[in-house]
Short mmCIF file of C-alpha atoms and ligand atoms in Angstrom, two decimals:
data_model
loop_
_atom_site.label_atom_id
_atom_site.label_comp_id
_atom_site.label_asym_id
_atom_site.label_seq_id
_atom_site.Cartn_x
_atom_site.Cartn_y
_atom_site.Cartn_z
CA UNK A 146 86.97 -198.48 -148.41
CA UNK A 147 84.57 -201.58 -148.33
CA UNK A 148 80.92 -200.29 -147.39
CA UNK A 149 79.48 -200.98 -144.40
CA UNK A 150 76.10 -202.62 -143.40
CA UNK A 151 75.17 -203.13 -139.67
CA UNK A 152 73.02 -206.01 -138.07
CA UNK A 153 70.42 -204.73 -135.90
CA UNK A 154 67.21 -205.92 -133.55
CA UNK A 155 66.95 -207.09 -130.81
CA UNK A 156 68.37 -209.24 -128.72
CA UNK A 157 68.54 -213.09 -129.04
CA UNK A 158 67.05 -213.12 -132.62
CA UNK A 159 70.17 -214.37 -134.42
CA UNK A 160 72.27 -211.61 -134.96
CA UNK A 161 75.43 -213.01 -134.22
CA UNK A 162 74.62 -216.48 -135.92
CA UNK A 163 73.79 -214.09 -139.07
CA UNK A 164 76.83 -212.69 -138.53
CA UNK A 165 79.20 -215.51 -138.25
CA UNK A 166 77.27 -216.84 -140.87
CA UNK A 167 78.22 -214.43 -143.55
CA UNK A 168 81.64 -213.69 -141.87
CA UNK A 169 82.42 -217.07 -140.60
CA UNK A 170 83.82 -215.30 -137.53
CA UNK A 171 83.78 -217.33 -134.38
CA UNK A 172 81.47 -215.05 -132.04
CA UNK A 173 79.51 -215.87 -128.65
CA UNK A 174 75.71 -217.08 -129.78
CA UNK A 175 73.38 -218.48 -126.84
CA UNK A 176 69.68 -218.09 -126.03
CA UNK A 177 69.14 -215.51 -124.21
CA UNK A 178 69.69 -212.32 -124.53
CA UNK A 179 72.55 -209.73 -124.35
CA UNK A 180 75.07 -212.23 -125.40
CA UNK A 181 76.81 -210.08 -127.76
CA UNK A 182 78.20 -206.88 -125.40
CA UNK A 183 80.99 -205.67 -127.31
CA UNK A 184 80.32 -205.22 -131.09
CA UNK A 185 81.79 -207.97 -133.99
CA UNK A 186 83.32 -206.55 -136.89
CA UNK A 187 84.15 -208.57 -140.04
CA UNK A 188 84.04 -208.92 -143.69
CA UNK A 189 81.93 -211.06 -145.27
CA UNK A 190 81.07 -210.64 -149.27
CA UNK A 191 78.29 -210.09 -152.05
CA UNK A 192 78.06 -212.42 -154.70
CA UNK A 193 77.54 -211.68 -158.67
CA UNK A 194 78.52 -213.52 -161.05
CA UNK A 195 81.70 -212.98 -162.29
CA UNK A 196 82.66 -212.02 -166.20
CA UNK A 197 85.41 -214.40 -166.37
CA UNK A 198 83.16 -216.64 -168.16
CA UNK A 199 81.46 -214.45 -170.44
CA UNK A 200 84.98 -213.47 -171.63
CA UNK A 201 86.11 -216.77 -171.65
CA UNK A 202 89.55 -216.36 -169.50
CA UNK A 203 91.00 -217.79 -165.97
CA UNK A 204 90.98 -214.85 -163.74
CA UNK A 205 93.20 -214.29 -161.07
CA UNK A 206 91.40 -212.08 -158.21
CA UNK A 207 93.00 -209.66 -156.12
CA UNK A 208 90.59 -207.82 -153.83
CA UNK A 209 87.82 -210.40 -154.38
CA UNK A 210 87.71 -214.42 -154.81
CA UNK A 211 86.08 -216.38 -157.71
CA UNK A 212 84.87 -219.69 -157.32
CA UNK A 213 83.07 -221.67 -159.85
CA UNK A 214 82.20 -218.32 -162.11
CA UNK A 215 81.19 -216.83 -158.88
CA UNK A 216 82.54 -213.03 -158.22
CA UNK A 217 82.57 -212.62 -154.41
CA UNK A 218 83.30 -209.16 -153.06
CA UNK A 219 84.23 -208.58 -149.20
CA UNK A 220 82.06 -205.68 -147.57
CA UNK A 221 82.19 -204.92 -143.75
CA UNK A 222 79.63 -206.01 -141.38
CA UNK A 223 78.84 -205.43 -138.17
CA UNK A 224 76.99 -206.82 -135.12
CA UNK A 225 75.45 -204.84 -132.73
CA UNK A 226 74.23 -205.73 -129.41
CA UNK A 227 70.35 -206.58 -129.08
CA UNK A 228 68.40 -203.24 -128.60
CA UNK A 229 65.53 -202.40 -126.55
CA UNK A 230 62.94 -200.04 -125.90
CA UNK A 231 64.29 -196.73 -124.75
CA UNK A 232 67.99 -198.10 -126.34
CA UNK A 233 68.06 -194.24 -127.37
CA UNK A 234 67.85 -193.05 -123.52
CA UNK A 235 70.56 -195.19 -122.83
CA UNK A 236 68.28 -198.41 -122.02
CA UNK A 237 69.70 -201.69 -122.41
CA UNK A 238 73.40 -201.46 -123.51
CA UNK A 239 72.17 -198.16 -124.75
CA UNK A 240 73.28 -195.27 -127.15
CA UNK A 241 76.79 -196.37 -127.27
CA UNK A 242 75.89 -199.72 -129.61
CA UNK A 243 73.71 -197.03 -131.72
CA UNK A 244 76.75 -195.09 -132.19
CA UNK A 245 78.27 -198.19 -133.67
CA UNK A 246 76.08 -197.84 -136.82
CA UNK A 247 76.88 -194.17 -137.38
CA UNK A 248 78.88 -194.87 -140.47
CA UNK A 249 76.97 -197.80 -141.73
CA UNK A 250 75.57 -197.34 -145.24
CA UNK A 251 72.89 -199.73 -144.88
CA UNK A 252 71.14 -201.80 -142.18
CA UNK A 253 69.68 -205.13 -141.86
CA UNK A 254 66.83 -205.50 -139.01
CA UNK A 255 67.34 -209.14 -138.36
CA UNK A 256 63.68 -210.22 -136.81
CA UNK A 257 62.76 -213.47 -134.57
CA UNK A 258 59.86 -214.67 -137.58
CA UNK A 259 58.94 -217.73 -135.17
CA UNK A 260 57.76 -215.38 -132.37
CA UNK A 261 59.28 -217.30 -129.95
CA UNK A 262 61.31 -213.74 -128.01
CA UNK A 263 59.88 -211.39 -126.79
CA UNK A 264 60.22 -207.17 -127.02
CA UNK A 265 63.21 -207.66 -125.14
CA UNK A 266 64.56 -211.32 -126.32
CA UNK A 267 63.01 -213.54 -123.52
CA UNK A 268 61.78 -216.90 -124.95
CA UNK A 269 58.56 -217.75 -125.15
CA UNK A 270 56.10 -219.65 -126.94
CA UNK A 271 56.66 -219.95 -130.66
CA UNK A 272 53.83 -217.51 -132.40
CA UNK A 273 53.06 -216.27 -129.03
CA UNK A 274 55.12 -212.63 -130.40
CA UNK A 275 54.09 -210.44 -133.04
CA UNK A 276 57.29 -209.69 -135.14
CA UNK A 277 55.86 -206.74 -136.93
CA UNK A 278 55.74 -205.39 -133.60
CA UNK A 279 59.76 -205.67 -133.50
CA UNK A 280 59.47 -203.97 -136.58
CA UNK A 281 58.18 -200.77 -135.45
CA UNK A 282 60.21 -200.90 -132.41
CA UNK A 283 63.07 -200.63 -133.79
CA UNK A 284 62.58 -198.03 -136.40
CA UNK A 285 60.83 -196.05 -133.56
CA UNK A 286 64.47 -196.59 -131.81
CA UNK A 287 66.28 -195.22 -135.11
CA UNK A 288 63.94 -192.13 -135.12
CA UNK A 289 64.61 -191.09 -131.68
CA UNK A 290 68.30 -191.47 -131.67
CA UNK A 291 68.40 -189.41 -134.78
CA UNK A 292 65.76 -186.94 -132.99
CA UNK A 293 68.15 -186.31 -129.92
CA UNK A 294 71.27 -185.64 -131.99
CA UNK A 295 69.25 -182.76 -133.93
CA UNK A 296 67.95 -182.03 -131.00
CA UNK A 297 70.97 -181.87 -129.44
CA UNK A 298 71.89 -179.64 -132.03
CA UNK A 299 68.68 -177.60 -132.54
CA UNK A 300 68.91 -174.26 -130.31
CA UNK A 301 72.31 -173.14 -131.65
CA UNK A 302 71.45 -173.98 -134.95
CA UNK A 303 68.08 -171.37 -134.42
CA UNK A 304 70.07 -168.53 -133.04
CA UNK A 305 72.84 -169.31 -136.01
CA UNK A 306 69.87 -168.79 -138.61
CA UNK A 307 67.31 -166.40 -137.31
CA UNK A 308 69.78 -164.45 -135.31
CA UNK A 309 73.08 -164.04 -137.44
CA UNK A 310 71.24 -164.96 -140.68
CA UNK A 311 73.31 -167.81 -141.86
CA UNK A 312 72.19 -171.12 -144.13
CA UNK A 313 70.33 -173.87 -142.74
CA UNK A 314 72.23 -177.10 -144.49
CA UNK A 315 75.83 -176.12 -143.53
CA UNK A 316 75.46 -176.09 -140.52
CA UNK A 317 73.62 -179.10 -140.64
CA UNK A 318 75.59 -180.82 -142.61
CA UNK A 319 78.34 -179.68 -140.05
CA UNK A 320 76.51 -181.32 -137.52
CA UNK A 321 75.63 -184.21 -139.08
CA UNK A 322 78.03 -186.01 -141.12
CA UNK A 323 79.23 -187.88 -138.65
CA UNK A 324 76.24 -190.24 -139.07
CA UNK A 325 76.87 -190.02 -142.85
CA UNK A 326 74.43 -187.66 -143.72
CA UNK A 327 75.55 -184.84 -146.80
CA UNK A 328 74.32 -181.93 -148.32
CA UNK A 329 72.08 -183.72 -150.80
CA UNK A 330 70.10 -185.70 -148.26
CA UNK A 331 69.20 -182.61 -146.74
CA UNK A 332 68.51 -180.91 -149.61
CA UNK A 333 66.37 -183.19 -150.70
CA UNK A 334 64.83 -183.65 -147.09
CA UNK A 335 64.19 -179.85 -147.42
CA UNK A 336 62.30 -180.31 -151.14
CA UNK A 337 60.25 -183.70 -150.43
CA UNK A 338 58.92 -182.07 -146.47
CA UNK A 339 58.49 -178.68 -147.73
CA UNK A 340 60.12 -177.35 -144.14
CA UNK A 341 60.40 -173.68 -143.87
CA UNK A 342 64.51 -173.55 -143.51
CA UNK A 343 64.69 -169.78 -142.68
CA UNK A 344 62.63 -170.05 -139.74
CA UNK A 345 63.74 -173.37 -137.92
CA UNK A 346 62.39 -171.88 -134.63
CA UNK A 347 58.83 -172.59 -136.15
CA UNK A 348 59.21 -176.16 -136.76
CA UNK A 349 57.07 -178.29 -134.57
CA UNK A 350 58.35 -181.65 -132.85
CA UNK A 351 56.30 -183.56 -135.61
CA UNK A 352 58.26 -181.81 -137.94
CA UNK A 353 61.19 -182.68 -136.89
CA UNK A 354 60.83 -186.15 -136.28
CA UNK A 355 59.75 -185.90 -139.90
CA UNK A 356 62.98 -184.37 -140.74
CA UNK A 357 64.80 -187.05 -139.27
CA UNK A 358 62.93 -189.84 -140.40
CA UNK A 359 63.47 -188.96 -144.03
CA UNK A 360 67.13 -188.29 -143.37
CA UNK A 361 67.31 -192.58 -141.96
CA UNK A 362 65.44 -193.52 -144.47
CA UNK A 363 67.88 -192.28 -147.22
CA UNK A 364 71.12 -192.64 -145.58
CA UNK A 365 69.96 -195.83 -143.77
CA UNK A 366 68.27 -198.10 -146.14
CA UNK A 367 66.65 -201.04 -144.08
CA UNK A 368 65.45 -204.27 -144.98
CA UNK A 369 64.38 -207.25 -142.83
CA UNK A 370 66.09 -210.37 -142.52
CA UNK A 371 63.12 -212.53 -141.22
CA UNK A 372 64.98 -215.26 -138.88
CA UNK A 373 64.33 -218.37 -137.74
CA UNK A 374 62.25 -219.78 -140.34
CA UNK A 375 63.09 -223.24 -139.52
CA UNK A 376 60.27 -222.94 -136.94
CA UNK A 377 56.82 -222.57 -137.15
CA UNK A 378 54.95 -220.14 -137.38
CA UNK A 379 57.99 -218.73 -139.07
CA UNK A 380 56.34 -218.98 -142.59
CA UNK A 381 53.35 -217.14 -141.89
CA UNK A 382 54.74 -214.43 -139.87
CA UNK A 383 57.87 -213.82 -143.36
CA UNK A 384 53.66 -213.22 -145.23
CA UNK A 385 52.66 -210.91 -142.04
CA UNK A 386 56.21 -208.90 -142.37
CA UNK A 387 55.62 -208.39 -146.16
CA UNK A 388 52.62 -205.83 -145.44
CA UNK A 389 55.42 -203.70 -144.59
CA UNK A 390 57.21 -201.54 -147.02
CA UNK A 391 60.30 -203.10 -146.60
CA UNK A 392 62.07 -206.03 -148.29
CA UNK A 393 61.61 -209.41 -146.60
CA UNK A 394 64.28 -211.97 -146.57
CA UNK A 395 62.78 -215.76 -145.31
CA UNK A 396 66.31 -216.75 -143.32
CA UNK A 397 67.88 -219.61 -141.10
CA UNK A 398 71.15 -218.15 -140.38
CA UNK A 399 71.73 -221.47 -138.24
CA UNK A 400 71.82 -223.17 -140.70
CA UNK A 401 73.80 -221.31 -143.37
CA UNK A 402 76.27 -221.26 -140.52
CA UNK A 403 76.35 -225.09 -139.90
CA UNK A 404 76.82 -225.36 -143.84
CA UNK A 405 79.36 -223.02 -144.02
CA UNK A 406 80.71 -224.45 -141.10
CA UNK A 407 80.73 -227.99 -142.77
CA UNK A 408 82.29 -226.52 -145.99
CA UNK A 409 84.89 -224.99 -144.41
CA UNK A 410 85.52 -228.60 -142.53
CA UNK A 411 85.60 -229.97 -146.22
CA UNK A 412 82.22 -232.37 -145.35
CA UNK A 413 80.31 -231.10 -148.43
CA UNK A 414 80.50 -228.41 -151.36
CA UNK A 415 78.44 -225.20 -150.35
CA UNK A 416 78.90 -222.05 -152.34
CA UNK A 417 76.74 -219.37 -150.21
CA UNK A 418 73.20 -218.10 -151.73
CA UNK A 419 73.18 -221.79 -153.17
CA UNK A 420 69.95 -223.74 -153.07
CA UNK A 421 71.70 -226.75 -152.68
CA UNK A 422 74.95 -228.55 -151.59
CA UNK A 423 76.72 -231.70 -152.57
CA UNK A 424 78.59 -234.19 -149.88
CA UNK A 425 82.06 -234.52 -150.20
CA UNK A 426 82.67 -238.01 -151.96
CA UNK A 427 85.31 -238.97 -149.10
CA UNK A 428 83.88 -237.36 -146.61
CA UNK A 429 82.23 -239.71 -143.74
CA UNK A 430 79.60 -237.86 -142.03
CA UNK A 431 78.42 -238.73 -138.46
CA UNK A 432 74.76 -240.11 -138.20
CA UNK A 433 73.82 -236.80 -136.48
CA UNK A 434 75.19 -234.46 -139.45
CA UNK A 435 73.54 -236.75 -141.55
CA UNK A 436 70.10 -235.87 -139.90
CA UNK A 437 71.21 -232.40 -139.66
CA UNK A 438 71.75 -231.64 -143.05
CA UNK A 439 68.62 -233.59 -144.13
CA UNK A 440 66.85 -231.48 -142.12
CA UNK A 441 68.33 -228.20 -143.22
CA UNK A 442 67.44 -229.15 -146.95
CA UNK A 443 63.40 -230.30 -145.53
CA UNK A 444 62.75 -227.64 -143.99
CA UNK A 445 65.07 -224.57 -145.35
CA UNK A 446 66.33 -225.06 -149.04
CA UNK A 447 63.49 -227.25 -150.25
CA UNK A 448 60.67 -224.72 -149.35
CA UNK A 449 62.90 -221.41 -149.17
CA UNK A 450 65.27 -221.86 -151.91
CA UNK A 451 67.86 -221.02 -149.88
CA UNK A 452 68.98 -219.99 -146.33
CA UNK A 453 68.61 -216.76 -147.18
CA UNK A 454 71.93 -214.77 -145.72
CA UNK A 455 73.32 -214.35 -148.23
CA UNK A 456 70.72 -213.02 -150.53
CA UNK A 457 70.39 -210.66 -147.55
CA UNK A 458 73.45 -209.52 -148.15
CA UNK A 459 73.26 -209.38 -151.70
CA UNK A 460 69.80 -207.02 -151.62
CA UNK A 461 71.25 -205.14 -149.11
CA UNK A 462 73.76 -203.72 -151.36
CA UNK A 463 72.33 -204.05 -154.80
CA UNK A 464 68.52 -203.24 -154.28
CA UNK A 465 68.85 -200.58 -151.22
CA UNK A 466 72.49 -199.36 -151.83
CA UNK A 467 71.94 -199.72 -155.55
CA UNK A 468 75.64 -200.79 -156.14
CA UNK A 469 76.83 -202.38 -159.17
CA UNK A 470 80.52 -204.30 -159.83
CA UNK A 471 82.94 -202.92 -161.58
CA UNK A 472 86.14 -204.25 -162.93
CA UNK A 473 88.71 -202.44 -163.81
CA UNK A 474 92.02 -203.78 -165.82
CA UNK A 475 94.71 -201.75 -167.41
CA UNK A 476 95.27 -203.34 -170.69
CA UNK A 477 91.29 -204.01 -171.82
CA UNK A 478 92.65 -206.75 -174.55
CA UNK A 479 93.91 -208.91 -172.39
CA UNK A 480 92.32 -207.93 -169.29
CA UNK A 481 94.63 -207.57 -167.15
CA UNK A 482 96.62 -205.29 -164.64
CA UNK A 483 100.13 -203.93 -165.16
CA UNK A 484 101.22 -207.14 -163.49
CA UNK A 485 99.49 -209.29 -165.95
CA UNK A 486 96.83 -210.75 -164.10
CA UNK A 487 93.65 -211.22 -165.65
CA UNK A 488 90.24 -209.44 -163.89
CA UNK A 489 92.59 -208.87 -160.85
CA UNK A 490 89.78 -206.98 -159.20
CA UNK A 491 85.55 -205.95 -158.34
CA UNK A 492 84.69 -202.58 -157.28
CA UNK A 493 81.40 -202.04 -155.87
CA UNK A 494 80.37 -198.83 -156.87
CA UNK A 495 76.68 -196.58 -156.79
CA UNK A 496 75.03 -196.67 -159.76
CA UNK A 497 75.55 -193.42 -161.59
CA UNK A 498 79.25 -193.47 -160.86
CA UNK A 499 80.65 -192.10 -163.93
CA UNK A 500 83.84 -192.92 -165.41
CA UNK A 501 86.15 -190.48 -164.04
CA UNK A 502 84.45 -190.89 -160.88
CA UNK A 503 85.77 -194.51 -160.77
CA UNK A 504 89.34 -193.17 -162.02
CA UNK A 505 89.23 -191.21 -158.61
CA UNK A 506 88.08 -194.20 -156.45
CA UNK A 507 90.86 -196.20 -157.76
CA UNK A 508 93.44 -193.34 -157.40
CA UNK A 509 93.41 -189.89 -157.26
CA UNK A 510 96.07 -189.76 -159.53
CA UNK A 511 94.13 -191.55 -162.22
CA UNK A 512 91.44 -188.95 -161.96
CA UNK A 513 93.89 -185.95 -162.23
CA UNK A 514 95.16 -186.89 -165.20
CA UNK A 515 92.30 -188.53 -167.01
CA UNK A 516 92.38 -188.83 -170.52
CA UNK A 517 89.55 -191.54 -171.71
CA UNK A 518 88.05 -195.00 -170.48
CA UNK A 519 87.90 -198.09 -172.81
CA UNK A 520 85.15 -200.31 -172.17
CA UNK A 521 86.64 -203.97 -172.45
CA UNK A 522 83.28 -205.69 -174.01
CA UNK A 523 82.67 -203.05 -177.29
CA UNK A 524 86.79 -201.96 -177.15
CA UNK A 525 85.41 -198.84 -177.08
CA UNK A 526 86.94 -195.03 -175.83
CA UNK A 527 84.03 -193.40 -173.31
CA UNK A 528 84.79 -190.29 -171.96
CA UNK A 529 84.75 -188.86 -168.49
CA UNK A 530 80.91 -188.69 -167.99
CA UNK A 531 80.40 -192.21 -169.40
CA UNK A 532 78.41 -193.88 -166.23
CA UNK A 533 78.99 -197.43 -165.81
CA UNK A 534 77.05 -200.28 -166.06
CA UNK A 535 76.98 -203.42 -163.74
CA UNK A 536 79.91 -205.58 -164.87
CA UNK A 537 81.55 -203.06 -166.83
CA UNK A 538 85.63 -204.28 -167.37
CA UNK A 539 87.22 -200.42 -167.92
CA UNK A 540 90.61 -199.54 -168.26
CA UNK A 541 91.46 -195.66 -167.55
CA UNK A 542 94.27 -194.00 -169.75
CA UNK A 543 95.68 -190.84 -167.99
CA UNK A 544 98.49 -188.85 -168.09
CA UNK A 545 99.01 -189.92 -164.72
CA UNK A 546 100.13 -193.57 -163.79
CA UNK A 547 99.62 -194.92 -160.05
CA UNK A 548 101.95 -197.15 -158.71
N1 GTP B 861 65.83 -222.12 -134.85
C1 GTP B 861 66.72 -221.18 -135.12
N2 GTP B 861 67.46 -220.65 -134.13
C2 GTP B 861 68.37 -219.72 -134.45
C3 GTP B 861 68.55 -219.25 -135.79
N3 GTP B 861 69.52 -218.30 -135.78
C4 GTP B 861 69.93 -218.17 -134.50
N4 GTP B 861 69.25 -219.02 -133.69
C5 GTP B 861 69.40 -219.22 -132.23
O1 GTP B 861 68.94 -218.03 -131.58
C6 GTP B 861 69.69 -217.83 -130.36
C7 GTP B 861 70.26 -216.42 -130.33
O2 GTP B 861 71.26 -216.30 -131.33
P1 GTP B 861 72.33 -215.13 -131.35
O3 GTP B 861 72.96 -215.16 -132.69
O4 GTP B 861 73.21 -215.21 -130.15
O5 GTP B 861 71.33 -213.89 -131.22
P2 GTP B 861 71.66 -212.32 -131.10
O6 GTP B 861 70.55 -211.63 -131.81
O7 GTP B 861 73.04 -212.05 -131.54
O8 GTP B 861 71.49 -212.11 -129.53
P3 GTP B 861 72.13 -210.94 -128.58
O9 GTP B 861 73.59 -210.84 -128.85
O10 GTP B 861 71.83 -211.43 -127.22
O11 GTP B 861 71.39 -209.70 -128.93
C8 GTP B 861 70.76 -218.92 -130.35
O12 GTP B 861 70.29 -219.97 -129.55
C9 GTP B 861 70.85 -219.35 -131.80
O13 GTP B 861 71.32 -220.66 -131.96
C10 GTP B 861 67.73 -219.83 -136.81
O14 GTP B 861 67.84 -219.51 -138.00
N5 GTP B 861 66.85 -220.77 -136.41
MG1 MG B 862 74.65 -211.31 -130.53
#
């Protein structure tokens, strides 16, 4: 199952342009707001390097693509509609677009950094809006659509405690999992608040929101994609964002989409997260594209380093979701699968996943009968608790072949 990350803010910030960006989906973007209505789904991919080179072979991917050393693993995204204030009382398009993101594992808060929308996506003057005020909008908005599904849950769950004496966390976690949310979240919820969990009637409304803050904050890791950095003030506000405690990504998701856009059209060479591109040699651009992409490089690549999407992407899963890639191959020799081709696929796993773990994720049949891993780089057997390291290459004997 690919993980999940949702794009969220609100409206006319760039959502959809970030998301056809990284998916290179063709979605409805305009200026003004409530354009997207109906949520986009699609994959778009992290990018690590890839081992072929430090092993010195030709790969052939499978689940993932390679292109010039580059390992580039597909991962779901989706695109919300814009939220407003009061989303979680049904404002706007309301609780139904929240309900979207239920089983995302991560989020990214896409933000207007020009100030040029309004709270509620209404142009206006560039630097004329705060973004840092969108900021704690919309994590106010996360907190109080979490609230009203404990609280939805929160009388029953009293009686079930004080009254007939049974645990706390099950029932939460009964409750609950539907937005992703396990045992060890609230476990450690419980630990890090200090909440008395034997006598839930005492807990305040403070406490609660507590509660569910902490529960977002670990099964929702944010960061901020700061858009629009093409215009000004856009540069000072991506410095004004960083007092927050959340990563800050300076992005133009335009134009990563009109160089994707142009790659795909076979105008110029564009790998994404690059801080450059190359013209095609036959390619004959227009005198507008010309200006376009001079443009993009003056004012994005040159000062930013890059457009910034897809190291969005990128943090999103290996700083907050703390994923590394894994490759696994049946013969670790040659590298390959059981149909001979060579680093056929990249896993992205948590970190901590041990060995037999992985087995599992693969097929369950490989974890039944699990014997040893060999780790392709030393050749050497690691046994079921071995825990994996970015760019590991393992191969899994077990008694147990999957087809
Ligand atoms: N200058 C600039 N404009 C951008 C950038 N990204 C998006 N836009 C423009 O911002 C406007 C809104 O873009 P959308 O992608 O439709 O925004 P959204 O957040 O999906 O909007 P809703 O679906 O209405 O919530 C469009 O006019 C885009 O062309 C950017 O990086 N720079
Ligand atoms: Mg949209």
């Amino acid at each position: 199952m690919p993980r999940k990350v949702g794009v969220v803010g609100k409206p006319n910030v760039g959502k959809s342009t970030f998301f056809s960006a990284a998916t290179l989906a063709h979605v409805a973007i305009a200026n003004y707001p409530f354009t997207t209505i109906k949520p986009n789904v699609g994959m778009g991919y992290v990018r690590t390097p890839c081992v072929c080179k430090e092993f010195e072979v030709t790969d052939a991917p499978g689940n993932s693509s390679c292109v010039n050393g580059i390992r580039l693993i597909p991962v779901e995204i989706v695109d919300c509609a814009g939220l407003v204030p009061g989303a979680w009382e049904g404002r706007g398009l309301g609780n139904q677009f929240l309900d979207e993101l239920r089983q995302a594992d991560a989020l990214i808060h896409v933000v207007d950094a020009s100030g040029a929308t309004d709270t509620e996506g209404r142009l206006c003057d560039p630097g004329s809006h705060d973004p840092r005020e969108d900021v704690k909008f919309l994590e106010h908005e996360l907190d109080m659509w979490y609230l009203q599904i404990l609280k939805k849950e929160w009388d029953r769950a009293v009686r079930r405690v004080e009254g007939a004496k049974e645990d706390l966390i099950p029932i939460l976690e009964d409750k609950l999992s539907g937005l992703g949310i396990r045992k060890g979240h609230l476990l450690s919820a419980k630990t890090k608040l200090g909440l008395n969990f034997e006598r839930p009637s005492e807990w305040s409304n403070d406490d609660q929101l507590k509660f569910v803050t902490e529960l977002l904050r670990q099964t929702k890791p944010l960061l901020l994609a700061a858009n629009k950095i093409d215009v000004p003030p856009g540069e000072k506000n991506v410095e004004a964002l960083k007092s927050s405690d959340r990563i800050v990504v300076p992005c133009c998701a335009e134009a990563e989409l009109a160089l994707r856009r142009a790659a795909e059209k076979g105008l110029l060479n564009y790998v994404p997260g690059d801080s450059t591109f190359t013209l095609n040699q036959k390619a004959q651009p227009s005198q507008e594209q010309t200006e376009a992409l001079s443009r993009i490089k003056e004012k994005v690549l040159i000062p930013f380093g890059s457009t910034g999407v897809q190291e969005t992407l990128n943090l999103a899963f290996f700083k907050l979701l703390q994923m590394i890639t894994v490759y696994p191959v049946e013969d670790a020799e040659k590298l390959t699968d059981h149909k001979g081709r060579i680093l056929p696929d990249a896993y992205l796993v948590p970190y901590g996943t041990t060995a037999k773990e992985f087995a599992g994720i693969i097929h369950s049949d490989l974890a039944e009968g699990f014997l040893y891993a060999t780790e392709a780089r030393s050749k050497m057997r690691v046994a079921d608790d071995y825990v994996l390291k970015d760019r590991d290459v393992i191969s899994i004997t077990s008694t147990k072949r999957h087809a």
